[in-house]
Amino acid sequence: MSGRTITIVGNGDVPQGAAAAIDAADLVIRFNDCRSVGKGGTRTDIIAVCNTGRPALSMLGGGRWKTSDAVRQASEIWSVRFGAKFAAMRADLAKTHPNLDDFCDDYTMGFEAFARATGRRHRVIPVETHERLDRDLARFTPAPYVVPSSGLVVVADVLSDFIQPGDDVVLAGFGHSGWEWHPFAAERRYVDALVAEGRLRRLGQSQSSDFSQGA
């Protein structure tokens, strides 16, 4: 029996015509404010949130995120950052990146409370995923960085702890660019290696059923 199609949609550009393929997946994971909704389809089963620092405060602080169509639709909220790990980073960051004084502020309990109040499952990605990802990224000689992107943490988590035999993991909206303290160049090489190993694919590659342009 064939497995599920799990599509992880970042907030970068998605290919033209991708919406139908994304919405046809068995499971769609989006991030934070779900800027991918629209050109990247609308289906949203899981929202992975950056649960520390300013992004978390922004999402929890007002009603816009909580009442958005994507959040209303999602049945699960995943907190990407493991609070104790980030708390342990605070002292060193105060010396190396003093402008990130609120980076480690942990709002996990806020997302957990919101999920409980609205009947959704809340999950925290385990610290082991972060540690394993740092080791794996070291193979690709990253420039100095603070943390991997939330998108890459979710990719690593899905491939290690979430998939079942036969599942097809598909990425869309991963431009590998953005905040200067994510190791995006190494992340791109890491994902390319996973694609070469057949562990995941980028939308539009390898399966002609994705959308009209084919493989």
PDB file of N, CA and C in Angstrom, residues 37-118:
ATOM      1  N   VAL A  37       0.176  30.614   1.907  1.00  0.00           N
ATOM      2  CA  VAL A  37      -1.221  30.425   1.523  1.00  0.00           C
ATOM      3  C   VAL A  37      -1.566  31.369   0.384  1.00  0.00           C
ATOM      4  N   GLY A  38      -2.234  30.832  -0.630  1.00  0.00           N
ATOM      5  CA  GLY A  38      -2.563  31.585  -1.833  1.00  0.00           C
ATOM      6  C   GLY A  38      -1.939  30.891  -3.012  1.00  0.00           C
ATOM      7  N   LYS A  39      -0.830  31.422  -3.477  1.00  0.00           N
ATOM      8  CA  LYS A  39      -0.116  30.791  -4.580  1.00  0.00           C
ATOM      9  C   LYS A  39       0.329  29.387  -4.201  1.00  0.00           C
ATOM     10  N   GLY A  40       0.552  29.164  -2.912  1.00  0.00           N
ATOM     11  CA  GLY A  40       0.949  27.849  -2.424  1.00  0.00           C
ATOM     12  C   GLY A  40      -0.208  27.015  -1.918  1.00  0.00           C
ATOM     13  N   GLY A  41      -1.410  27.266  -2.408  1.00  0.00           N
ATOM     14  CA  GLY A  41      -2.571  26.501  -1.978  1.00  0.00           C
ATOM     15  C   GLY A  41      -3.117  27.001  -0.653  1.00  0.00           C
ATOM     16  N   THR A  42      -4.093  26.279  -0.128  1.00  0.00           N
ATOM     17  CA  THR A  42      -4.738  26.689   1.117  1.00  0.00           C
ATOM     18  C   THR A  42      -4.746  25.603   2.179  1.00  0.00           C
ATOM     19  N   ARG A  43      -4.623  24.363   1.788  1.00  0.00           N
ATOM     20  CA  ARG A  43      -4.709  23.283   2.781  1.00  0.00           C
ATOM     21  C   ARG A  43      -3.628  23.453   3.841  1.00  0.00           C
ATOM     22  N   THR A  44      -4.011  23.332   5.098  1.00  0.00           N
ATOM     23  CA  THR A  44      -3.073  23.482   6.209  1.00  0.00           C
ATOM     24  C   THR A  44      -3.476  22.515   7.308  1.00  0.00           C
ATOM     25  N   ASP A  45      -2.661  21.505   7.523  1.00  0.00           N
ATOM     26  CA  ASP A  45      -2.936  20.529   8.573  1.00  0.00           C
ATOM     27  C   ASP A  45      -2.127  20.796   9.838  1.00  0.00           C
ATOM     28  N   ILE A  46      -0.890  21.238   9.659  1.00  0.00           N
ATOM     29  CA  ILE A  46       0.010  21.499  10.773  1.00  0.00           C
ATOM     30  C   ILE A  46       0.658  22.862  10.557  1.00  0.00           C
ATOM     31  N   ILE A  47       0.737  23.659  11.612  1.00  0.00           N
ATOM     32  CA  ILE A  47       1.503  24.907  11.557  1.00  0.00           C
ATOM     33  C   ILE A  47       2.670  24.773  12.527  1.00  0.00           C
ATOM     34  N   ALA A  48       3.864  24.893  11.992  1.00  0.00           N
ATOM     35  CA  ALA A  48       5.079  24.860  12.801  1.00  0.00           C
ATOM     36  C   ALA A  48       5.447  26.300  13.135  1.00  0.00           C
ATOM     37  N   VAL A  49       5.531  26.616  14.416  1.00  0.00           N
ATOM     38  CA  VAL A  49       5.750  27.994  14.835  1.00  0.00           C
ATOM     39  C   VAL A  49       7.121  28.158  15.474  1.00  0.00           C
ATOM     40  N   CYS A  50       7.698  29.323  15.241  1.00  0.00           N
ATOM     41  CA  CYS A  50       8.897  29.743  15.956  1.00  0.00           C
ATOM     42  C   CYS A  50       8.420  30.241  17.318  1.00  0.00           C
ATOM     43  N   ASN A  51       8.604  29.430  18.338  1.00  0.00           N
ATOM     44  CA  ASN A  51       7.977  29.677  19.635  1.00  0.00           C
ATOM     45  C   ASN A  51       8.860  30.428  20.616  1.00  0.00           C
ATOM     46  N   THR A  52       9.922  31.050  20.122  1.00  0.00           N
ATOM     47  CA  THR A  52      10.727  31.926  20.964  1.00  0.00           C
ATOM     48  C   THR A  52      10.856  33.292  20.283  1.00  0.00           C
ATOM     49  N   GLY A  53      11.183  34.295  21.075  1.00  0.00           N
ATOM     50  CA  GLY A  53      11.513  35.604  20.539  1.00  0.00           C
ATOM     51  C   GLY A  53      10.347  36.356  19.928  1.00  0.00           C
ATOM     52  N   ARG A  54      10.703  37.317  19.086  1.00  0.00           N
ATOM     53  CA  ARG A  54       9.724  38.255  18.538  1.00  0.00           C
ATOM     54  C   ARG A  54       8.653  37.600  17.671  1.00  0.00           C
ATOM     55  N   PRO A  55       8.998  36.609  16.811  1.00  0.00           N
ATOM     56  CA  PRO A  55       7.924  35.994  16.018  1.00  0.00           C
ATOM     57  C   PRO A  55       6.835  35.384  16.891  1.00  0.00           C
ATOM     58  N   ALA A  56       7.238  34.714  17.964  1.00  0.00           N
ATOM     59  CA  ALA A  56       6.247  34.105  18.853  1.00  0.00           C
ATOM     60  C   ALA A  56       5.389  35.164  19.526  1.00  0.00           C
ATOM     61  N   LEU A  57       6.024  36.211  20.016  1.00  0.00           N
ATOM     62  CA  LEU A  57       5.292  37.281  20.687  1.00  0.00           C
ATOM     63  C   LEU A  57       4.280  37.919  19.747  1.00  0.00           C
ATOM     64  N   SER A  58       4.688  38.091  18.487  1.00  0.00           N
ATOM     65  CA  SER A  58       3.783  38.686  17.499  1.00  0.00           C
ATOM     66  C   SER A  58       2.575  37.790  17.239  1.00  0.00           C
ATOM     67  N   MET A  59       2.806  36.489  17.086  1.00  0.00           N
ATOM     68  CA  MET A  59       1.695  35.576  16.799  1.00  0.00           C
ATOM     69  C   MET A  59       0.719  35.482  17.963  1.00  0.00           C
ATOM     70  N   LEU A  60       1.236  35.414  19.163  1.00  0.00           N
ATOM     71  CA  LEU A  60       0.367  35.255  20.319  1.00  0.00           C
ATOM     72  C   LEU A  60      -0.222  36.568  20.814  1.00  0.00           C
ATOM     73  N   GLY A  61       0.393  37.669  20.434  1.00  0.00           N
ATOM     74  CA  GLY A  61       0.018  38.944  21.018  1.00  0.00           C
ATOM     75  C   GLY A  61      -1.224  39.583  20.460  1.00  0.00           C
ATOM     76  N   GLY A  62      -1.655  39.155  19.287  1.00  0.00           N
ATOM     77  CA  GLY A  62      -2.834  39.762  18.677  1.00  0.00           C
ATOM     78  C   GLY A  62      -3.756  38.705  18.122  1.00  0.00           C
ATOM     79  N   GLY A  63      -4.912  39.127  17.641  1.00  0.00           N
ATOM     80  CA  GLY A  63      -5.896  38.172  17.154  1.00  0.00           C
ATOM     81  C   GLY A  63      -5.727  37.755  15.716  1.00  0.00           C
ATOM     82  N   ARG A  64      -4.900  38.495  14.956  1.00  0.00           N
ATOM     83  CA  ARG A  64      -4.842  38.240  13.516  1.00  0.00           C
ATOM     84  C   ARG A  64      -4.353  36.828  13.201  1.00  0.00           C
ATOM     85  N   TRP A  65      -3.271  36.400  13.866  1.00  0.00           N
ATOM     86  CA  TRP A  65      -2.744  35.058  13.600  1.00  0.00           C
ATOM     87  C   TRP A  65      -3.735  34.001  14.063  1.00  0.00           C
ATOM     88  N   LYS A  66      -4.255  34.158  15.263  1.00  0.00           N
ATOM     89  CA  LYS A  66      -5.126  33.136  15.839  1.00  0.00           C
ATOM     90  C   LYS A  66      -6.403  32.920  15.038  1.00  0.00           C
ATOM     91  N   THR A  67      -6.865  33.959  14.355  1.00  0.00           N
ATOM     92  CA  THR A  67      -8.132  33.853  13.624  1.00  0.00           C
ATOM     93  C   THR A  67      -7.942  33.710  12.128  1.00  0.00           C
ATOM     94  N   SER A  68      -6.700  33.566  11.671  1.00  0.00           N
ATOM     95  CA  SER A  68      -6.457  33.427  10.232  1.00  0.00           C
ATOM     96  C   SER A  68      -7.030  32.105   9.726  1.00  0.00           C
ATOM     97  N   ASP A  69      -7.315  32.049   8.427  1.00  0.00           N
ATOM     98  CA  ASP A  69      -7.910  30.841   7.846  1.00  0.00           C
ATOM     99  C   ASP A  69      -7.005  29.625   8.031  1.00  0.00           C
ATOM    100  N   ALA A  70      -5.704  29.824   7.866  1.00  0.00           N
ATOM    101  CA  ALA A  70      -4.782  28.693   7.994  1.00  0.00           C
ATOM    102  C   ALA A  70      -4.790  28.141   9.414  1.00  0.00           C
ATOM    103  N   VAL A  71      -4.743  29.019  10.402  1.00  0.00           N
ATOM    104  CA  VAL A  71      -4.742  28.560  11.791  1.00  0.00           C
ATOM    105  C   VAL A  71      -6.074  27.905  12.142  1.00  0.00           C
ATOM    106  N   ARG A  72      -7.159  28.472  11.663  1.00  0.00           N
ATOM    107  CA  ARG A  72      -8.473  27.870  11.922  1.00  0.00           C
ATOM    108  C   ARG A  72      -8.522  26.440  11.392  1.00  0.00           C
ATOM    109  N   GLN A  73      -7.867  26.199  10.260  1.00  0.00           N
ATOM    110  CA  GLN A  73      -7.940  24.902   9.595  1.00  0.00           C
ATOM    111  C   GLN A  73      -7.009  23.863  10.223  1.00  0.00           C
ATOM    112  N   ALA A  74      -5.894  24.304  10.759  1.00  0.00           N
ATOM    113  CA  ALA A  74      -4.868  23.378  11.242  1.00  0.00           C
ATOM    114  C   ALA A  74      -5.359  22.579  12.447  1.00  0.00           C
ATOM    115  N   SER A  75      -5.015  21.296  12.456  1.00  0.00           N
ATOM    116  CA  SER A  75      -5.383  20.436  13.584  1.00  0.00           C
ATOM    117  C   SER A  75      -4.242  20.281  14.577  1.00  0.00           C
ATOM    118  N   GLU A  76      -3.031  20.695  14.194  1.00  0.00           N
ATOM    119  CA  GLU A  76      -1.884  20.581  15.091  1.00  0.00           C
ATOM    120  C   GLU A  76      -1.026  21.837  15.012  1.00  0.00           C
ATOM    121  N   ILE A  77      -0.410  22.174  16.133  1.00  0.00           N
ATOM    122  CA  ILE A  77       0.595  23.233  16.185  1.00  0.00           C
ATOM    123  C   ILE A  77       1.871  22.619  16.733  1.00  0.00           C
ATOM    124  N   TRP A  78       2.950  22.783  15.993  1.00  0.00           N
ATOM    125  CA  TRP A  78       4.255  22.293  16.431  1.00  0.00           C
ATOM    126  C   TRP A  78       5.112  23.471  16.854  1.00  0.00           C
ATOM    127  N   SER A  79       5.617  23.437  18.075  1.00  0.00           N
ATOM    128  CA  SER A  79       6.603  24.421  18.512  1.00  0.00           C
ATOM    129  C   SER A  79       7.983  23.917  18.094  1.00  0.00           C
ATOM    130  N   VAL A  80       8.640  24.682  17.217  1.00  0.00           N
ATOM    131  CA  VAL A  80       9.876  24.204  16.602  1.00  0.00           C
ATOM    132  C   VAL A  80      11.035  24.198  17.591  1.00  0.00           C
ATOM    133  N   ARG A  81      11.094  25.170  18.475  1.00  0.00           N
ATOM    134  CA  ARG A  81      12.284  25.358  19.318  1.00  0.00           C
ATOM    135  C   ARG A  81      12.087  24.761  20.709  1.00  0.00           C
ATOM    136  N   PHE A  82      13.067  23.974  21.135  1.00  0.00           N
ATOM    137  CA  PHE A  82      13.024  23.324  22.432  1.00  0.00           C
ATOM    138  C   PHE A  82      13.508  24.319  23.485  1.00  0.00           C
ATOM    139  N   GLY A  83      12.614  24.713  24.390  1.00  0.00           N
ATOM    140  CA  GLY A  83      12.858  25.838  25.275  1.00  0.00           C
ATOM    141  C   GLY A  83      14.140  25.754  26.073  1.00  0.00           C
ATOM    142  N   ALA A  84      14.438  24.598  26.665  1.00  0.00           N
ATOM    143  CA  ALA A  84      15.626  24.473  27.510  1.00  0.00           C
ATOM    144  C   ALA A  84      16.905  24.665  26.709  1.00  0.00           C
ATOM    145  N   LYS A  85      16.912  24.197  25.478  1.00  0.00           N
ATOM    146  CA  LYS A  85      18.097  24.375  24.635  1.00  0.00           C
ATOM    147  C   LYS A  85      18.343  25.857  24.371  1.00  0.00           C
ATOM    148  N   PHE A  86      17.276  26.583  24.095  1.00  0.00           N
ATOM    149  CA  PHE A  86      17.431  28.009  23.800  1.00  0.00           C
ATOM    150  C   PHE A  86      17.757  28.801  25.054  1.00  0.00           C
ATOM    151  N   ALA A  87      17.232  28.399  26.187  1.00  0.00           N
ATOM    152  CA  ALA A  87      17.588  29.060  27.443  1.00  0.00           C
ATOM    153  C   ALA A  87      19.082  28.918  27.708  1.00  0.00           C
ATOM    154  N   ALA A  88      19.630  27.756  27.366  1.00  0.00           N
ATOM    155  CA  ALA A  88      21.056  27.520  27.583  1.00  0.00           C
ATOM    156  C   ALA A  88      21.933  28.357  26.656  1.00  0.00           C
ATOM    157  N   MET A  89      21.368  28.846  25.561  1.00  0.00           N
ATOM    158  CA  MET A  89      22.112  29.669  24.613  1.00  0.00           C
ATOM    159  C   MET A  89      22.183  31.130  25.036  1.00  0.00           C
ATOM    160  N   ARG A  90      21.361  31.529  25.980  1.00  0.00           N
ATOM    161  CA  ARG A  90      21.162  32.952  26.271  1.00  0.00           C
ATOM    162  C   ARG A  90      22.456  33.666  26.674  1.00  0.00           C
ATOM    163  N   ALA A  91      23.238  33.049  27.562  1.00  0.00           N
ATOM    164  CA  ALA A  91      24.444  33.718  28.073  1.00  0.00           C
ATOM    165  C   ALA A  91      25.456  33.959  26.964  1.00  0.00           C
ATOM    166  N   ASP A  92      25.687  32.948  26.124  1.00  0.00           N
ATOM    167  CA  ASP A  92      26.651  33.118  25.036  1.00  0.00           C
ATOM    168  C   ASP A  92      26.157  34.138  24.017  1.00  0.00           C
ATOM    169  N   LEU A  93      24.870  34.121  23.712  1.00  0.00           N
ATOM    170  CA  LEU A  93      24.330  35.079  22.750  1.00  0.00           C
ATOM    171  C   LEU A  93      24.448  36.512  23.268  1.00  0.00           C
ATOM    172  N   ALA A  94      24.343  36.687  24.574  1.00  0.00           N
ATOM    173  CA  ALA A  94      24.483  38.029  25.139  1.00  0.00           C
ATOM    174  C   ALA A  94      25.861  38.611  24.838  1.00  0.00           C
ATOM    175  N   LYS A  95      26.857  37.749  24.700  1.00  0.00           N
ATOM    176  CA  LYS A  95      28.207  38.203  24.385  1.00  0.00           C
ATOM    177  C   LYS A  95      28.424  38.346  22.884  1.00  0.00           C
ATOM    178  N   THR A  96      27.938  37.370  22.105  1.00  0.00           N
ATOM    179  CA  THR A  96      28.238  37.360  20.670  1.00  0.00           C
ATOM    180  C   THR A  96      27.218  38.129  19.833  1.00  0.00           C
ATOM    181  N   HIS A  97      25.974  38.168  20.282  1.00  0.00           N
ATOM    182  CA  HIS A  97      24.892  38.826  19.535  1.00  0.00           C
ATOM    183  C   HIS A  97      24.018  39.606  20.507  1.00  0.00           C
ATOM    184  N   PRO A  98      24.532  40.673  21.105  1.00  0.00           N
ATOM    185  CA  PRO A  98      23.762  41.395  22.127  1.00  0.00           C
ATOM    186  C   PRO A  98      22.444  41.961  21.623  1.00  0.00           C
ATOM    187  N   ASN A  99      22.323  42.137  20.320  1.00  0.00           N
ATOM    188  CA  ASN A  99      21.057  42.645  19.774  1.00  0.00           C
ATOM    189  C   ASN A  99      19.957  41.592  19.808  1.00  0.00           C
ATOM    190  N   LEU A 100      20.318  40.341  20.086  1.00  0.00           N
ATOM    191  CA  LEU A 100      19.321  39.273  20.150  1.00  0.00           C
ATOM    192  C   LEU A 100      18.938  38.998  21.603  1.00  0.00           C
ATOM    193  N   ASP A 101      18.756  40.053  22.365  1.00  0.00           N
ATOM    194  CA  ASP A 101      18.516  39.898  23.798  1.00  0.00           C
ATOM    195  C   ASP A 101      17.215  39.180  24.110  1.00  0.00           C
ATOM    196  N   ASP A 102      16.232  39.219  23.190  1.00  0.00           N
ATOM    197  CA  ASP A 102      14.961  38.527  23.428  1.00  0.00           C
ATOM    198  C   ASP A 102      14.818  37.258  22.596  1.00  0.00           C
ATOM    199  N   PHE A 103      15.885  36.842  21.934  1.00  0.00           N
ATOM    200  CA  PHE A 103      15.825  35.708  21.011  1.00  0.00           C
ATOM    201  C   PHE A 103      15.412  34.423  21.709  1.00  0.00           C
ATOM    202  N   CYS A 104      15.817  34.243  22.959  1.00  0.00           N
ATOM    203  CA  CYS A 104      15.569  33.000  23.683  1.00  0.00           C
ATOM    204  C   CYS A 104      14.339  33.056  24.574  1.00  0.00           C
ATOM    205  N   ASP A 105      13.617  34.162  24.578  1.00  0.00           N
ATOM    206  CA  ASP A 105      12.383  34.245  25.359  1.00  0.00           C
ATOM    207  C   ASP A 105      11.423  33.160  24.885  1.00  0.00           C
ATOM    208  N   ASP A 106      10.957  32.346  25.801  1.00  0.00           N
ATOM    209  CA  ASP A 106      10.217  31.133  25.448  1.00  0.00           C
ATOM    210  C   ASP A 106       8.722  31.331  25.638  1.00  0.00           C
ATOM    211  N   TYR A 107       7.964  31.146  24.554  1.00  0.00           N
ATOM    212  CA  TYR A 107       6.516  31.301  24.585  1.00  0.00           C
ATOM    213  C   TYR A 107       5.794  29.978  24.318  1.00  0.00           C
ATOM    214  N   THR A 108       6.494  28.868  24.554  1.00  0.00           N
ATOM    215  CA  THR A 108       5.897  27.564  24.297  1.00  0.00           C
ATOM    216  C   THR A 108       4.582  27.385  25.045  1.00  0.00           C
ATOM    217  N   MET A 109       4.549  27.813  26.307  1.00  0.00           N
ATOM    218  CA  MET A 109       3.336  27.633  27.106  1.00  0.00           C
ATOM    219  C   MET A 109       2.148  28.381  26.503  1.00  0.00           C
ATOM    220  N   GLY A 110       2.421  29.514  25.849  1.00  0.00           N
ATOM    221  CA  GLY A 110       1.345  30.251  25.204  1.00  0.00           C
ATOM    222  C   GLY A 110       0.741  29.488  24.044  1.00  0.00           C
ATOM    223  N   PHE A 111       1.591  28.851  23.239  1.00  0.00           N
ATOM    224  CA  PHE A 111       1.075  28.058  22.121  1.00  0.00           C
ATOM    225  C   PHE A 111       0.363  26.804  22.624  1.00  0.00           C
ATOM    226  N   GLU A 112       0.901  26.217  23.689  1.00  0.00           N
ATOM    227  CA  GLU A 112       0.243  25.045  24.264  1.00  0.00           C
ATOM    228  C   GLU A 112      -1.147  25.403  24.786  1.00  0.00           C
ATOM    229  N   ALA A 113      -1.243  26.536  25.475  1.00  0.00           N
ATOM    230  CA  ALA A 113      -2.537  26.965  26.006  1.00  0.00           C
ATOM    231  C   ALA A 113      -3.525  27.257  24.881  1.00  0.00           C
ATOM    232  N   PHE A 114      -3.048  27.927  23.821  1.00  0.00           N
ATOM    233  CA  PHE A 114      -3.932  28.220  22.691  1.00  0.00           C
ATOM    234  C   PHE A 114      -4.412  26.933  22.029  1.00  0.00           C
ATOM    235  N   ALA A 115      -3.490  25.978  21.845  1.00  0.00           N
ATOM    236  CA  ALA A 115      -3.882  24.709  21.225  1.00  0.00           C
ATOM    237  C   ALA A 115      -4.911  23.982  22.089  1.00  0.00           C
ATOM    238  N   ARG A 116      -4.686  23.955  23.389  1.00  0.00           N
ATOM    239  CA  ARG A 116      -5.622  23.265  24.286  1.00  0.00           C
ATOM    240  C   ARG A 116      -6.994  23.926  24.248  1.00  0.00           C
ATOM    241  N   ALA A 117      -6.995  25.265  24.250  1.00  0.00           N
ATOM    242  CA  ALA A 117      -8.266  25.998  24.277  1.00  0.00           C
ATOM    243  C   ALA A 117      -9.066  25.832  23.001  1.00  0.00           C
ATOM    244  N   THR A 118      -8.382  25.527  21.913  1.00  0.00           N
ATOM    245  CA  THR A 118      -9.063  25.414  20.617  1.00  0.00           C
ATOM    246  C   THR A 118      -9.126  23.970  20.119  1.00  0.00           C
TER     247      THR A 118
END
